[in-house]
mmCIF file of C-alpha atoms (C1' of nucleotides) in Angstrom:
data_model
loop_
_atom_site.group_PDB
_atom_site.id
_atom_site.type_symbol
_atom_site.label_atom_id
_atom_site.label_comp_id
_atom_site.label_asym_id
_atom_site.label_seq_id
_atom_site.Cartn_x
_atom_site.Cartn_y
_atom_site.Cartn_z
ATOM 1 C CA MET V 14 137.264 68.208 102.272
ATOM 2 C CA ASP V 15 139.729 66.737 104.674
ATOM 3 C CA LYS V 16 141.890 63.738 104.063
ATOM 4 C CA LYS V 17 139.470 61.321 105.602
ATOM 5 C CA GLU V 18 136.723 62.434 103.363
ATOM 6 C CA GLU V 19 138.970 62.334 100.361
ATOM 7 C CA GLN V 20 139.918 58.804 101.161
ATOM 8 C CA LYS V 21 136.335 57.809 101.560
ATOM 9 C CA THR V 22 135.536 59.366 98.258
ATOM 10 C CA ASP V 23 138.424 57.589 96.626
ATOM 11 C CA ASN V 24 137.267 54.281 97.959
ATOM 12 C CA LEU V 25 133.841 54.945 96.718
ATOM 13 C CA MET V 26 135.077 55.845 93.313
ATOM 14 C CA GLU V 27 136.921 52.591 93.004
ATOM 15 C CA ASN V 28 133.689 50.725 93.258
ATOM 16 C CA THR V 29 131.796 52.995 91.038
ATOM 17 C CA THR V 30 130.732 52.788 87.472
ATOM 18 C CA PHE V 31 129.711 55.910 85.694
ATOM 19 C CA SER V 32 127.199 56.231 83.009
ATOM 20 C CA ASN V 33 127.103 58.887 80.405
ATOM 21 C CA GLN V 34 124.005 60.264 81.961
ATOM 22 C CA MET V 35 124.815 60.950 85.527
ATOM 23 C CA ASN V 36 127.208 60.663 88.361
ATOM 24 C CA ILE V 37 126.617 58.449 91.269
ATOM 25 C CA PRO V 38 125.168 60.199 94.222
ATOM 26 C CA ALA V 39 127.341 60.285 97.260
ATOM 27 C CA GLY V 40 127.306 57.088 99.230
ATOM 28 C CA PHE V 41 126.339 54.789 96.447
ATOM 29 C CA SER V 42 128.373 52.361 94.494
ATOM 30 C CA THR V 43 128.106 49.309 92.352
ATOM 31 C CA PRO V 44 129.257 46.262 94.247
ATOM 32 C CA CYS V 45 128.456 43.877 91.479
ATOM 33 C CA GLU V 46 129.770 45.583 88.442
ATOM 34 C CA ALA V 47 131.066 42.386 86.968
ATOM 35 C CA ASP V 48 127.773 40.676 87.458
ATOM 36 C CA GLU V 49 125.918 43.420 85.810
ATOM 37 C CA LYS V 50 128.130 43.580 82.816
ATOM 38 C CA GLU V 51 128.673 39.927 82.211
ATOM 39 C CA ASP V 52 125.599 38.175 83.314
ATOM 40 C CA LEU V 53 122.696 40.014 82.039
ATOM 41 C CA GLY V 54 124.054 41.697 79.020
ATOM 42 C CA PHE V 55 121.505 44.412 79.166
ATOM 43 C CA ILE V 56 123.445 46.674 81.406
ATOM 44 C CA ASP V 57 125.274 48.942 79.080
ATOM 45 C CA MET V 58 124.781 52.442 80.198
ATOM 46 C CA LEU V 59 126.140 53.933 77.051
ATOM 47 C CA ASN V 60 123.651 52.210 74.853
ATOM 48 C CA LEU V 61 120.672 51.736 77.009
ATOM 49 C CA GLN V 62 118.122 52.270 74.368
ATOM 50 C CA GLU V 63 119.486 49.408 72.364
ATOM 51 C CA TYR V 64 118.991 46.896 75.103
ATOM 52 C CA THR V 65 115.840 45.266 76.093
ATOM 53 C CA ILE V 66 114.961 42.450 78.362
ATOM 54 C CA PRO V 67 112.208 40.971 76.387
ATOM 55 C CA SER V 68 111.837 37.791 78.301
ATOM 56 C CA MET V 69 111.926 38.989 81.807
ATOM 57 C CA PHE V 70 110.341 42.341 81.595
ATOM 58 C CA ASP V 71 107.791 41.599 79.036
ATOM 59 C CA PHE V 72 106.700 39.020 81.438
ATOM 60 C CA LEU V 73 106.913 41.157 84.497
ATOM 61 C CA LEU V 74 105.129 44.011 82.931
ATOM 62 C CA THR V 75 102.518 42.072 81.146
ATOM 63 C CA THR V 76 101.852 39.837 84.050
ATOM 64 C CA PRO V 77 99.282 40.909 86.547
ATOM 65 C CA LEU V 78 100.304 41.587 90.072
ATOM 66 C CA ILE V 79 98.962 40.700 93.402
ATOM 67 C CA PRO V 80 99.935 42.102 96.710
ATOM 68 C CA SER V 81 101.664 39.296 98.446
ATOM 69 C CA PRO V 82 101.336 38.281 102.050
ATOM 70 C CA ALA V 83 104.215 39.637 104.004
ATOM 71 C CA SER V 84 105.048 36.215 105.263
ATOM 72 C CA THR V 85 105.936 35.181 101.771
ATOM 73 C CA TYR V 86 108.903 37.460 101.759
ATOM 74 C CA PRO V 87 111.890 37.223 103.973
ATOM 75 C CA GLU V 88 112.305 40.098 106.306
ATOM 76 C CA SER V 89 115.991 39.710 106.283
ATOM 77 C CA SER V 90 117.933 40.166 103.137
ATOM 78 C CA GLU V 91 119.799 37.016 103.932
ATOM 79 C CA VAL V 92 116.845 34.774 103.593
ATOM 80 C CA VAL V 93 116.773 33.994 99.954
ATOM 81 C CA ASN V 94 117.366 30.309 99.867
ATOM 82 C CA ALA V 95 114.110 28.789 98.936
ATOM 83 C CA PRO V 96 114.240 25.797 96.596
ATOM 84 C CA ALA V 97 114.928 26.620 93.002
ATOM 85 C CA THR V 98 111.948 26.556 90.774
ATOM 86 C CA PRO V 99 112.796 28.733 87.832
ATOM 87 C CA ASN V 100 110.454 26.726 85.701
ATOM 88 C CA SER V 101 107.769 26.863 88.230
ATOM 89 C CA SER V 102 104.300 26.285 87.026
ATOM 90 C CA SER V 103 103.336 29.306 89.010
ATOM 91 C CA ILE V 104 104.441 31.396 86.102
ATOM 92 C CA SER V 105 101.505 32.707 84.295
ATOM 93 C CA SER V 106 100.723 30.973 81.106
ATOM 94 C CA SER V 107 98.937 34.004 79.813
ATOM 95 C CA SER V 108 102.120 35.566 78.625
ATOM 96 C CA THR V 109 103.985 32.721 77.100
ATOM 97 C CA GLU V 110 105.880 34.938 74.725
ATOM 98 C CA ALA V 111 107.223 36.869 77.585
ATOM 99 C CA VAL V 112 108.206 33.994 79.764
ATOM 100 C CA PRO V 113 111.935 33.738 79.916
ATOM 101 C CA ASN V 114 113.537 31.016 77.972
ATOM 102 C CA ASP V 115 114.433 28.154 80.269
ATOM 103 C CA ASN V 116 117.990 27.969 79.116
ATOM 104 C CA GLN V 117 118.453 31.665 79.466
ATOM 105 C CA TRP V 118 117.265 31.585 82.986
ATOM 106 C CA THR V 119 119.241 28.549 83.917
ATOM 107 C CA GLU V 120 122.344 30.186 82.564
ATOM 108 C CA THR V 121 121.654 33.426 84.284
ATOM 109 C CA VAL V 122 120.884 31.793 87.556
ATOM 110 C CA GLU V 123 124.017 29.680 87.443
ATOM 111 C CA LYS V 124 126.162 32.692 86.833
ATOM 112 C CA GLU V 125 124.468 34.522 89.570
ATOM 113 C CA GLU V 126 125.053 31.658 91.929
ATOM 114 C CA GLN V 127 128.716 31.682 91.123
ATOM 115 C CA ASN V 128 128.965 35.389 91.612
ATOM 116 C CA GLN V 129 127.014 35.182 94.788
ATOM 117 C CA GLU V 130 129.416 32.614 96.140
ATOM 118 C CA LYS V 131 132.275 34.967 95.471
ATOM 119 C CA ILE V 132 130.440 37.780 97.123
ATOM 120 C CA ASN V 133 129.578 35.671 100.112
ATOM 121 C CA LYS V 134 133.201 34.694 100.549
ATOM 122 C CA GLN V 135 134.219 38.295 100.412
ATOM 123 C CA LEU V 136 131.643 39.249 102.941
ATOM 124 C CA GLU V 137 132.228 36.376 105.313
ATOM 125 C CA PRO V 138 134.706 38.081 107.606
ATOM 126 C CA LYS V 139 132.417 41.008 108.001
ATOM 127 C CA LYS V 140 129.503 38.841 108.981
ATOM 128 C CA LYS V 141 131.109 38.206 112.312
ATOM 129 C CA ASN V 142 130.463 41.732 113.364
ATOM 130 C CA GLN V 143 127.038 41.861 111.932
ATOM 131 C CA LYS V 144 124.619 42.717 114.693
ATOM 132 C CA ARG V 145 121.805 44.584 113.224
ATOM 133 C CA GLN V 146 119.807 42.674 110.697
ATOM 134 C CA ARG V 147 118.970 44.805 107.772
ATOM 135 C CA LYS V 148 115.698 44.322 106.086
ATOM 136 C CA ALA V 149 115.359 43.871 102.408
ATOM 137 C CA ARG V 150 116.132 47.018 100.565
ATOM 138 C CA PHE V 151 115.265 48.213 97.198
ATOM 139 C CA ALA V 152 116.706 51.349 95.734
ATOM 140 C CA PHE V 153 116.252 53.172 92.511
ATOM 141 C CA ILE V 154 117.137 56.427 90.911
ATOM 142 C CA THR V 155 114.708 58.761 89.347
ATOM 143 C CA LYS V 156 115.178 61.954 87.514
ATOM 144 C CA SER V 157 112.439 64.146 88.728
ATOM 145 C CA GLU V 158 111.681 67.473 90.226
ATOM 146 C CA VAL V 159 109.398 65.646 92.563
ATOM 147 C CA ASP V 160 111.185 64.437 95.647
ATOM 148 C CA HIS V 161 108.639 62.107 97.017
ATOM 149 C CA LEU V 162 107.641 59.667 94.315
ATOM 150 C CA ASP V 163 104.094 58.515 94.509
ATOM 151 C CA ASP V 164 104.217 54.744 94.547
ATOM 152 C CA GLY V 165 100.663 54.172 95.569
ATOM 153 C CA TYR V 166 101.287 53.720 99.236
ATOM 154 C CA LYS V 167 100.694 56.320 101.843
ATOM 155 C CA TRP V 168 103.749 57.575 103.658
ATOM 156 C CA ARG V 169 104.374 59.606 106.721
ATOM 157 C CA LYS V 170 107.545 61.535 107.205
ATOM 158 C CA TYR V 171 109.338 60.821 110.442
ATOM 159 C CA GLY V 172 112.693 62.378 109.975
ATOM 160 C CA GLN V 173 115.048 64.416 107.931
ATOM 161 C CA LYS V 174 118.782 64.541 108.148
ATOM 162 C CA PRO V 175 121.387 66.568 106.392
ATOM 163 C CA VAL V 176 123.585 64.523 104.117
ATOM 164 C CA LYS V 177 127.283 64.975 104.393
ATOM 165 C CA ASN V 178 128.783 66.780 101.433
ATOM 166 C CA SER V 179 125.389 67.406 100.025
ATOM 167 C CA PRO V 180 123.179 70.467 100.214
ATOM 168 C CA PHE V 181 120.160 68.216 100.080
ATOM 169 C CA PRO V 182 118.764 66.481 103.130
ATOM 170 C CA ARG V 183 117.756 62.857 103.343
ATOM 171 C CA ASN V 184 114.108 62.320 104.106
ATOM 172 C CA TYR V 185 112.705 59.414 106.043
ATOM 173 C CA TYR V 186 109.219 58.071 105.525
ATOM 174 C CA ARG V 187 107.206 55.275 107.047
ATOM 175 C CA CYS V 188 104.166 53.566 105.655
ATOM 176 C CA THR V 189 101.120 54.992 107.407
ATOM 177 C CA SER V 190 99.320 51.695 107.452
ATOM 178 C CA LYS V 191 99.045 50.179 110.876
ATOM 179 C CA ALA V 192 101.312 47.237 111.504
ATOM 180 C CA CYS V 193 103.188 47.954 108.320
ATOM 181 C CA VAL V 194 106.806 48.677 109.017
ATOM 182 C CA VAL V 195 107.950 49.561 105.554
ATOM 183 C CA LYS V 196 110.165 52.575 105.366
ATOM 184 C CA LYS V 197 111.543 54.560 102.564
ATOM 185 C CA ARG V 198 113.959 57.377 102.292
ATOM 186 C CA PHE V 199 115.032 59.576 99.514
ATOM 187 C CA GLU V 200 117.659 62.130 98.828
ATOM 188 C CA ARG V 201 118.779 64.215 95.941
ATOM 189 C CA SER V 202 122.113 63.703 94.354
ATOM 190 C CA SER V 203 124.516 66.456 95.206
ATOM 191 C CA ASP V 204 126.036 66.045 91.791
ATOM 192 C CA ASP V 205 122.818 66.328 89.913
ATOM 193 C CA PRO V 206 119.953 67.840 91.885
ATOM 194 C CA SER V 207 117.493 66.552 89.373
ATOM 195 C CA ILE V 208 118.290 63.017 90.440
ATOM 196 C CA VAL V 209 116.483 61.477 93.350
ATOM 197 C CA VAL V 210 117.642 58.299 95.012
ATOM 198 C CA THR V 211 114.835 56.442 96.730
ATOM 199 C CA THR V 212 115.378 53.460 98.984
ATOM 200 C CA TYR V 213 112.654 51.192 100.273
ATOM 201 C CA GLU V 214 113.132 48.989 103.290
ATOM 202 C CA GLY V 215 110.852 46.303 104.563
ATOM 203 C CA THR V 216 107.780 44.527 103.380
ATOM 204 C CA HIS V 217 104.310 45.907 103.058
ATOM 205 C CA THR V 218 101.819 43.855 104.988
ATOM 206 C CA HIS V 219 98.892 45.174 103.078
ATOM 207 C CA PRO V 220 97.826 45.764 99.513
ATOM 208 C CA CYS V 221 98.635 48.957 97.759
ATOM 209 C CA PRO V 222 95.818 51.350 98.648
ATOM 210 C CA ILE V 223 95.826 52.903 95.231
ATOM 211 C CA MET V 224 94.868 50.502 92.553
ATOM 212 C CA HIS V 225 96.576 50.462 89.247
ATOM 213 C CA ARG V 226 95.684 51.814 85.929
ATOM 214 C CA GLY V 227 96.277 49.942 82.780
ATOM 215 C CA ILE V 228 99.215 51.465 81.031
ATOM 216 C CA LEU V 229 102.765 51.976 81.935
ATOM 217 C CA PRO V 230 104.351 55.044 80.556
ATOM 218 C CA GLU V 231 107.138 54.566 78.140
ATOM 219 C CA THR V 232 110.347 54.710 80.020
ATOM 220 C CA THR V 233 113.677 53.190 80.545
ATOM 221 C CA THR V 234 114.152 52.145 84.070
ATOM 222 C CA THR V 235 116.919 50.861 86.159
ATOM 223 C CA THR V 236 116.001 49.399 89.435
ATOM 224 C CA LEU V 237 118.506 48.858 92.137
ATOM 225 C CA PHE V 238 118.269 46.030 94.507
ATOM 226 C CA GLU V 239 119.914 45.791 97.802
ATOM 227 C CA GLY V 240 119.957 42.756 99.934
ATOM 228 C CA GLY V 241 121.142 39.182 99.763
ATOM 229 C CA GLY V 242 124.635 40.380 99.187
ATOM 230 C CA GLY V 243 124.196 41.171 95.564
ATOM 231 C CA ALA V 244 122.723 43.658 93.251
ATOM 232 C CA SER V 245 121.051 43.526 89.951
ATOM 233 C CA SER V 246 119.751 46.132 87.677
ATOM 234 C CA PHE V 247 116.886 45.921 85.356
ATOM 235 C CA ILE V 248 115.675 47.992 82.551
ATOM 236 C CA ILE V 249 112.058 48.281 81.816
ATOM 237 C CA PRO V 250 112.143 48.955 78.166
ATOM 238 C CA ARG V 251 108.781 50.100 77.043
ATOM 239 C CA VAL V 252 105.130 50.558 77.539
ATOM 240 C CA LEU V 253 103.379 47.462 78.658
ATOM 241 C CA HIS V 254 99.977 46.555 79.803
ATOM 242 C CA TYR V 255 98.877 45.603 83.261
ATOM 243 C CA PRO V 256 95.395 44.275 83.428
ATOM 244 C CA GLN V 257 95.461 42.876 86.944
ATOM 245 C CA GLN V 258 98.040 41.678 89.322
ATOM 246 C CA PRO V 259 97.742 38.052 90.241
ATOM 247 C CA TYR V 260 101.001 36.446 89.271
ATOM 248 C CA PHE V 261 103.778 38.837 89.860
ATOM 249 C CA HIS V 262 104.685 37.393 93.163
ATOM 250 C CA ASN V 263 104.779 33.810 92.033
ATOM 251 C CA TYR V 264 106.918 34.688 89.147
ATOM 252 C CA LEU V 265 109.407 36.469 91.314
ATOM 253 C CA THR V 266 109.411 33.701 93.792
ATOM 254 C CA SER V 267 110.216 31.265 91.082
ATOM 255 C CA PHE V 268 113.322 33.233 90.320
ATOM 256 C CA SER V 269 114.295 33.564 93.861
ATOM 257 C CA ASN V 270 114.409 29.932 94.535
ATOM 258 C CA THR V 271 117.979 29.297 93.659
ATOM 259 C CA ASN V 272 120.491 28.968 96.415
ATOM 260 C CA ASN V 273 122.083 32.272 97.159
ATOM 261 C CA SER V 274 121.328 33.624 93.796
ATOM 262 C CA SER V 275 121.145 37.341 93.815
ATOM 263 C CA PHE V 276 119.408 37.683 90.550
ATOM 264 C CA PRO V 277 116.131 37.672 90.166
ATOM 265 C CA PRO V 278 115.833 36.599 93.768
ATOM 266 C CA LEU V 279 116.314 40.081 94.978
ATOM 267 C CA LEU V 280 113.110 40.936 93.346
ATOM 268 C CA GLN V 281 111.433 38.609 95.683
ATOM 269 C CA GLU V 282 112.471 40.803 98.511
ATOM 270 C CA THR V 283 110.744 43.762 97.065
ATOM 271 C CA PRO V 284 107.040 43.273 97.264
ATOM 272 C CA PHE V 285 106.859 46.989 97.329
ATOM 273 C CA TRP V 286 108.379 47.027 93.909
ATOM 274 C CA PRO V 287 106.640 49.963 92.411
ATOM 275 C CA SER V 288 103.583 48.288 91.171
ATOM 276 C CA ALA V 289 102.287 48.657 87.729
ATOM 277 C CA SER V 290 99.586 50.669 89.263
ATOM 278 C CA SER V 291 101.835 53.216 90.747
ATOM 279 C CA LEU V 292 104.191 53.244 87.858
ATOM 280 C CA ALA V 293 101.374 53.934 85.615
ATOM 281 C CA ARG V 294 100.013 56.886 87.371
ATOM 282 C CA ASP V 295 101.350 60.324 86.886
ATOM 283 C CA HIS V 296 104.208 62.090 85.320
ATOM 284 C CA GLY V 297 106.953 63.138 87.592
ATOM 285 C CA LEU V 298 106.610 59.879 89.363
ATOM 286 C CA LEU V 299 108.294 56.576 89.047
ATOM 287 C CA GLN V 300 108.370 56.581 85.342
ATOM 288 C CA ASP V 301 111.117 59.075 85.658
ATOM 289 C CA MET V 302 113.429 56.389 86.867
ATOM 290 C CA LEU V 303 116.808 56.690 85.350
ATOM 291 C CA PRO V 304 118.731 53.975 83.650
ATOM 292 C CA PHE V 305 121.522 53.433 86.024
ATOM 293 C CA PRO V 306 122.659 50.410 87.916
ATOM 294 C CA MET V 307 123.452 51.439 91.384
ATOM 295 C CA ILE V 308 123.159 50.129 94.818
ATOM 296 C CA LYS V 309 124.096 51.347 98.173
ATOM 297 C CA GLU V 310 126.556 48.805 99.258
ATOM 298 C CA PRO V 311 125.861 47.249 102.580
ATOM 299 C CA LYS V 312 129.263 47.785 104.089
ATOM 300 C CA GLU V 313 128.830 45.667 107.135
ATOM 301 C CA GLU V 314 126.914 42.795 105.715
ATOM 302 C "C1'" DC Y 22 90.509 67.752 115.472
ATOM 303 C "C1'" DG Y 23 93.062 64.400 113.138
ATOM 304 C "C1'" DA Y 24 96.701 63.623 109.998
ATOM 305 C "C1'" DG Y 25 100.929 64.893 108.409
ATOM 306 C "C1'" DT Y 26 105.351 67.735 108.779
ATOM 307 C "C1'" DT Y 27 109.190 69.906 111.074
ATOM 308 C "C1'" DT Y 28 113.121 69.710 113.753
ATOM 309 C "C1'" DG Y 29 116.084 69.253 117.755
ATOM 310 C "C1'" DA Y 30 117.313 65.620 120.782
ATOM 311 C "C1'" DC Y 31 118.535 61.175 121.369
ATOM 312 C "C1'" DC Y 32 120.352 56.438 120.410
ATOM 313 C "C1'" DC Y 33 123.513 53.361 118.395
ATOM 314 C "C1'" DG Y 34 127.279 51.489 115.764
ATOM 315 C "C1'" DC Y 35 131.670 52.273 114.072
ATOM 316 C "C1'" DG Y 36 136.361 54.005 113.447
ATOM 317 C "C1'" DC Y 37 140.183 56.061 115.513
ATOM 318 C "C1'" DG X 13 136.647 56.738 125.440
ATOM 319 C "C1'" DC X 14 135.355 59.970 122.134
ATOM 320 C "C1'" DG X 15 133.541 61.919 118.064
ATOM 321 C "C1'" DC X 16 130.971 61.258 113.968
ATOM 322 C "C1'" DG X 17 127.240 59.983 111.132
ATOM 323 C "C1'" DG X 18 123.014 57.461 110.222
ATOM 324 C "C1'" DG X 19 118.658 56.607 111.860
ATOM 325 C "C1'" DT X 20 114.685 57.366 114.965
ATOM 326 C "C1'" DC X 21 111.786 59.651 118.385
ATOM 327 C "C1'" DA X 22 108.525 62.849 119.790
ATOM 328 C "C1'" DA X 23 106.857 67.454 120.909
ATOM 329 C "C1'" DA X 24 105.452 71.356 118.541
ATOM 330 C "C1'" DC X 25 103.559 72.986 114.655
ATOM 331 C "C1'" DT X 26 100.777 73.304 110.241
ATOM 332 C "C1'" DC X 27 97.089 72.232 107.347
ATOM 333 C "C1'" DG X 28 92.639 70.832 105.648
#
DNA sequence: CGAGTTTGACCCGCGC
DNA sequence: GCGCGGGTCAAACTCG
């Protein structure tokens, strides 16, 4: 490794939080470490099993989903400024126990807003040079021998590139559905080949072709969100039931409606969030997601 | 034969 | 301007 590479690695390490379970794959870091630790309280990688997110995830995972019209979601990760309606009536009333406490959400959202402001200020100078608009991204880590996680959508490979300092290539996939521009890529961690980092980009313009089953496997999941200048990580704590999927989108939208808030809003940008259906399908798939908060930091945005 | 994969070439942005 | 790396294209190939 030459000096340049060493320096890059050093820089990366400065922004990196390690868990007791894995190292961060090359090229990934945690831009919002403070947010993760302070705001949500459930990001403690050393004691993951002791944390749950009863309000949010009970709701998410017990609330049915519907494929949302693409127009509902911003194509650009910057478009997350819809009016705030955290108490929106769109939230399903069928899971009242799981609905987040109003105060909790208000508090969370406020903190996120504050953090987002800081982030925005930090990123401001860089925005000048921003030319290419990046679509909403959504990344997560899985521990699996299976490279290509089956998320219910049909994908077509369109490229493969070697990853610097890694023996494993990065694979590029596109949704096979016509007029759907969603892409995803995945690569194995050079540090731990059993770890696969998958990144989704874009918004599906069609429903998931494979409909869900009812049960989510028991798992602890960390989902990584990229876009909107912030990152949040979530842990799906346990097996939950998905009967249908009508309200997921509304619920997410309700979170996203705070100005510049990066938490839950980022969810809104991920209509391709691995649906209950896909999560619930087979072993070696998304249920293998690892508990680790990580996000590929958008350097230029 | 159509759908999906492979893989080298190409494009583009960025840093030096 | 040049080199590098990430991302995409597209022809050739494979598979069912």
